[in-house]
Each structure stands twice: as structure tokens, then as C-alpha cells.
Short mmCIF file of C-alpha atoms in Angstrom, two decimals:
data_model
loop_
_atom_site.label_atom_id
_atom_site.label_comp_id
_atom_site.label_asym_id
_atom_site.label_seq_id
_atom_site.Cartn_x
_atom_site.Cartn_y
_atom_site.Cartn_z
CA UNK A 1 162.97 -50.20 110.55
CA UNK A 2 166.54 -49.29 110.36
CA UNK A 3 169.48 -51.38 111.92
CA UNK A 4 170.26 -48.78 114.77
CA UNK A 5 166.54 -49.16 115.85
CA UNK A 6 166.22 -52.42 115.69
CA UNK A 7 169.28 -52.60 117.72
CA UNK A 8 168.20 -50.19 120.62
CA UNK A 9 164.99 -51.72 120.76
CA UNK A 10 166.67 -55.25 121.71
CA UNK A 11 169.11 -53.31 123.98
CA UNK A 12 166.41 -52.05 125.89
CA UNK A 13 164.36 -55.09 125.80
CA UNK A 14 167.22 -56.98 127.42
CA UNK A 15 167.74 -53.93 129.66
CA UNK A 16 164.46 -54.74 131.01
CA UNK A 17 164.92 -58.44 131.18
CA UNK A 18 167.97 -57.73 133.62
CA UNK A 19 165.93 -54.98 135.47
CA UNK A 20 163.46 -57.55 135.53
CA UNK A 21 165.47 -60.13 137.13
CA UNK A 22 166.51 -57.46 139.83
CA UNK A 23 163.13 -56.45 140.57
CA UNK A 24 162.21 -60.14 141.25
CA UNK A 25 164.79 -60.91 143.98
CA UNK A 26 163.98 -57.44 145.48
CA UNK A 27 160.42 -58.57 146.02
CA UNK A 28 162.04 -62.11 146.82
CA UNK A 29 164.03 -60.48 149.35
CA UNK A 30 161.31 -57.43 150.32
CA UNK A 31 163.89 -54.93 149.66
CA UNK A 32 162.27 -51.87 149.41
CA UNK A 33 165.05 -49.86 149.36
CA UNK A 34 165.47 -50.76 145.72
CA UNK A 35 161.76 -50.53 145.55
CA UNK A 36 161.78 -47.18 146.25
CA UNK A 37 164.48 -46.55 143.19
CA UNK A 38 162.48 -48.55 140.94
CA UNK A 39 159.67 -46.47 141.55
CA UNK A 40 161.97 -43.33 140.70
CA UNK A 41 162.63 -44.98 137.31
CA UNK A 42 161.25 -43.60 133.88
CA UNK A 43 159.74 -46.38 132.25
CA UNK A 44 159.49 -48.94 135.26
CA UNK A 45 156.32 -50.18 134.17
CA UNK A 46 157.85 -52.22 131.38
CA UNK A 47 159.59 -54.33 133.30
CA UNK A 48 156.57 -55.41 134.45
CA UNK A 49 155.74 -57.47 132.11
CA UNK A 50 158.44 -59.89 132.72
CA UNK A 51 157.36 -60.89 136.00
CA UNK A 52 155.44 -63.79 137.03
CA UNK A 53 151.87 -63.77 138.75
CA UNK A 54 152.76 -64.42 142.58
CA UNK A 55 155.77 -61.47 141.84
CA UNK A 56 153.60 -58.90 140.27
CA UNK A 57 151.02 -60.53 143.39
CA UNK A 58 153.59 -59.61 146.12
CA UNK A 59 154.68 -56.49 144.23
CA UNK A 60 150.83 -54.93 145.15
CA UNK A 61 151.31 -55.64 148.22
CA UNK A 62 154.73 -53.92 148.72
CA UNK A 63 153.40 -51.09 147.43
CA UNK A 64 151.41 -50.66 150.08
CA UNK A 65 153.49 -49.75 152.02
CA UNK A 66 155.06 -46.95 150.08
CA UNK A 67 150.98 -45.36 150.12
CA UNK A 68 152.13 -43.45 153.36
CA UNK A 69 155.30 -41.77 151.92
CA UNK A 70 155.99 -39.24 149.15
CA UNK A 71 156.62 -41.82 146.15
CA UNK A 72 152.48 -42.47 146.91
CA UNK A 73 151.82 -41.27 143.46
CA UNK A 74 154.46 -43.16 141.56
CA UNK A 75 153.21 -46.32 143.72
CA UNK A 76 149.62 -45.54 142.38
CA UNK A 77 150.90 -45.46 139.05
CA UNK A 78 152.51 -48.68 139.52
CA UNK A 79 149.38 -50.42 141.22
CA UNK A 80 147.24 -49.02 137.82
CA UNK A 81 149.02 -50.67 135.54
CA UNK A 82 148.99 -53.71 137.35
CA UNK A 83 144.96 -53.49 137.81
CA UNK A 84 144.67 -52.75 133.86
CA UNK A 85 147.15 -54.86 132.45
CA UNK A 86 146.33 -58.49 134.46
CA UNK A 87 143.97 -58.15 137.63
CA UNK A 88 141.18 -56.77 135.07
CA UNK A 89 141.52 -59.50 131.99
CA UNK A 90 141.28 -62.25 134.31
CA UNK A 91 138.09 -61.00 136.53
CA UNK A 92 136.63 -60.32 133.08
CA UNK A 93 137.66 -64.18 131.93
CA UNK A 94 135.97 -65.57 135.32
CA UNK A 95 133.11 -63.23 134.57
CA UNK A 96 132.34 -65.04 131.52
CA UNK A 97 133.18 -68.93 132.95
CA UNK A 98 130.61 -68.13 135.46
CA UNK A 99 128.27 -66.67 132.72
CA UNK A 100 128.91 -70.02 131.18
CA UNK A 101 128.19 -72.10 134.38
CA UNK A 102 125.26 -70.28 135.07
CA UNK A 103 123.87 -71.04 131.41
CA UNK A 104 124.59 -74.53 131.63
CA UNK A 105 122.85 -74.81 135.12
CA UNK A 106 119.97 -73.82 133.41
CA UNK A 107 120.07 -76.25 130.69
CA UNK A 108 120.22 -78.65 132.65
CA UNK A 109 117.14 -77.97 135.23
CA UNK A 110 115.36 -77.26 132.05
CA UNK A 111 116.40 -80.77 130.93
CA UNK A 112 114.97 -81.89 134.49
CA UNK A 113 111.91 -80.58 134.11
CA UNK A 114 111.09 -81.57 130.86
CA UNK A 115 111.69 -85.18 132.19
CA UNK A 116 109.82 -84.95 135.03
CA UNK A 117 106.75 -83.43 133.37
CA UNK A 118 104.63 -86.67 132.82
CA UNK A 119 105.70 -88.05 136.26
CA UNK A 120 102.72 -87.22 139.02
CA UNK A 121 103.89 -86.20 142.24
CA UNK A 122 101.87 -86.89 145.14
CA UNK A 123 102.01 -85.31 148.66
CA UNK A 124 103.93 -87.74 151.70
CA UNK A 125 101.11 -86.88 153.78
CA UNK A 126 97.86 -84.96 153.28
CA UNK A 127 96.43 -82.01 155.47
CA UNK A 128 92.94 -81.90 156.16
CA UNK A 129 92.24 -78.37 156.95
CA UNK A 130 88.44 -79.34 157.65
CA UNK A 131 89.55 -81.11 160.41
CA UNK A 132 91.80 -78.50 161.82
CA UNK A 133 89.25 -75.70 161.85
CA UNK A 134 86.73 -78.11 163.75
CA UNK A 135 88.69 -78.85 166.30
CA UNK A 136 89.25 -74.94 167.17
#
């Protein structure tokens, strides 16, 4: 990669760091006039990627708002990326813990039952059904 790449590329890498940092305390503050700009922006979805969860969090639900007013479909773009790039990993990583729990669960009653397979179980109280039907 040549020098004058490598350079723009860390320009623009700390151009989205500082973008980052303004999109943060706009959400902070729920500023969506600057909101609105950054949804005018060319490549605003790489700034996302600097934010934390609870931002990118109250971010979605900013966005909302902007579902009622011409920038919809850049607000829709927005709320994509954020599906794909974190809501979807992590539903698929619970997904799989709960796979997990749900295998272990049935270890152990499996473990359970084989332990309990010699043991005899007897009834608290018997029902004599002879006895029912004469008395009818």
C-alpha cells in the first residue's frame, strides 16, 4: 500500500473517531438536529462502529422518530446496519447458550433417571375403584 493511502486511510479513520465523538453527545444530548445531518452524510455508517452498546441502543430509538419525515429512508438504512452488524450476532450467540442450556438440562434428567431406575416408587394412597363403582 503506498504512503499517501496509508495516510488517507488513518485521516479518515480519525475523521470518524471525531465524528464519532460528536455523534455520541448528540444522542447524549438528543439533538436531532445534528441527527438529521448525520443522516445526510455519505458514509455515516462507519462511524458506527465506534460507539458503545447503550449509544448505538439509544441511537434506534432516535431514529424513530425521524420514520415520519423525509430522511425515513436514510433512517432505515441506518437502523439495517445496526440490526446486521450487532442486534443479529448477539441473538444468534444467546441462540446457541440456550441451545447449550437446553442440552445440559437434558443430561442431567437423563442422569436422574438413570439413578432413580432401581428405586420403587409406591403410590401415597391407593384408589380402589371396586369400591367406587359399588357404591354408585
Amino acid at each position: 500500500m503506498s504512503s499517501k493511502l496509508k495516510r488517507n486511510k488513518s485521516v479518515s479513520i480519525e475523521d470518524d473517531k471525531s465524528a464519532a465523538l460528536l455523534l455520541k453527545s448528540s444522542i447524549d444530548q438528543e439533538d436531532t438536529s445534528y441527527l438529521s445531518e448525520y443522516l445526510l452524510q455519505k458514509n455515516s455508517h462507519r462511524q458506527l462502529k465506534y460507539l458503545e452498546d447503550t449509544d448505538l441502543e439509544n441511537l434506534s430509538v432516535l431514529l424513530l422518530d425521524f420514520l415520519c419525515t423525509p430522511q425515513r429512508l436514510l433512517a432505515l438504512e441506518i437502523l439495517k446496519k445496526l440490526t446486521n452488524n450487532k442486534i443479529l450476532p448477539s441473538l444468534k450467540q444467546r441462540a446457541l447458550e440456550f441451545d447449550k442450556l437446553v442440552y445440559l438440562k437434558g443430561k442431567i434428567d437423563f442422569i436422574k433417571m438413570k439413578c432413580t431406575k432401581n428405586v420403587k416408587h409406591k403410590p401415597e394412597m391407593e384408589i380402589n375403584l371396586e369400591n367406587i363403582e359399588n357404591k354408585e
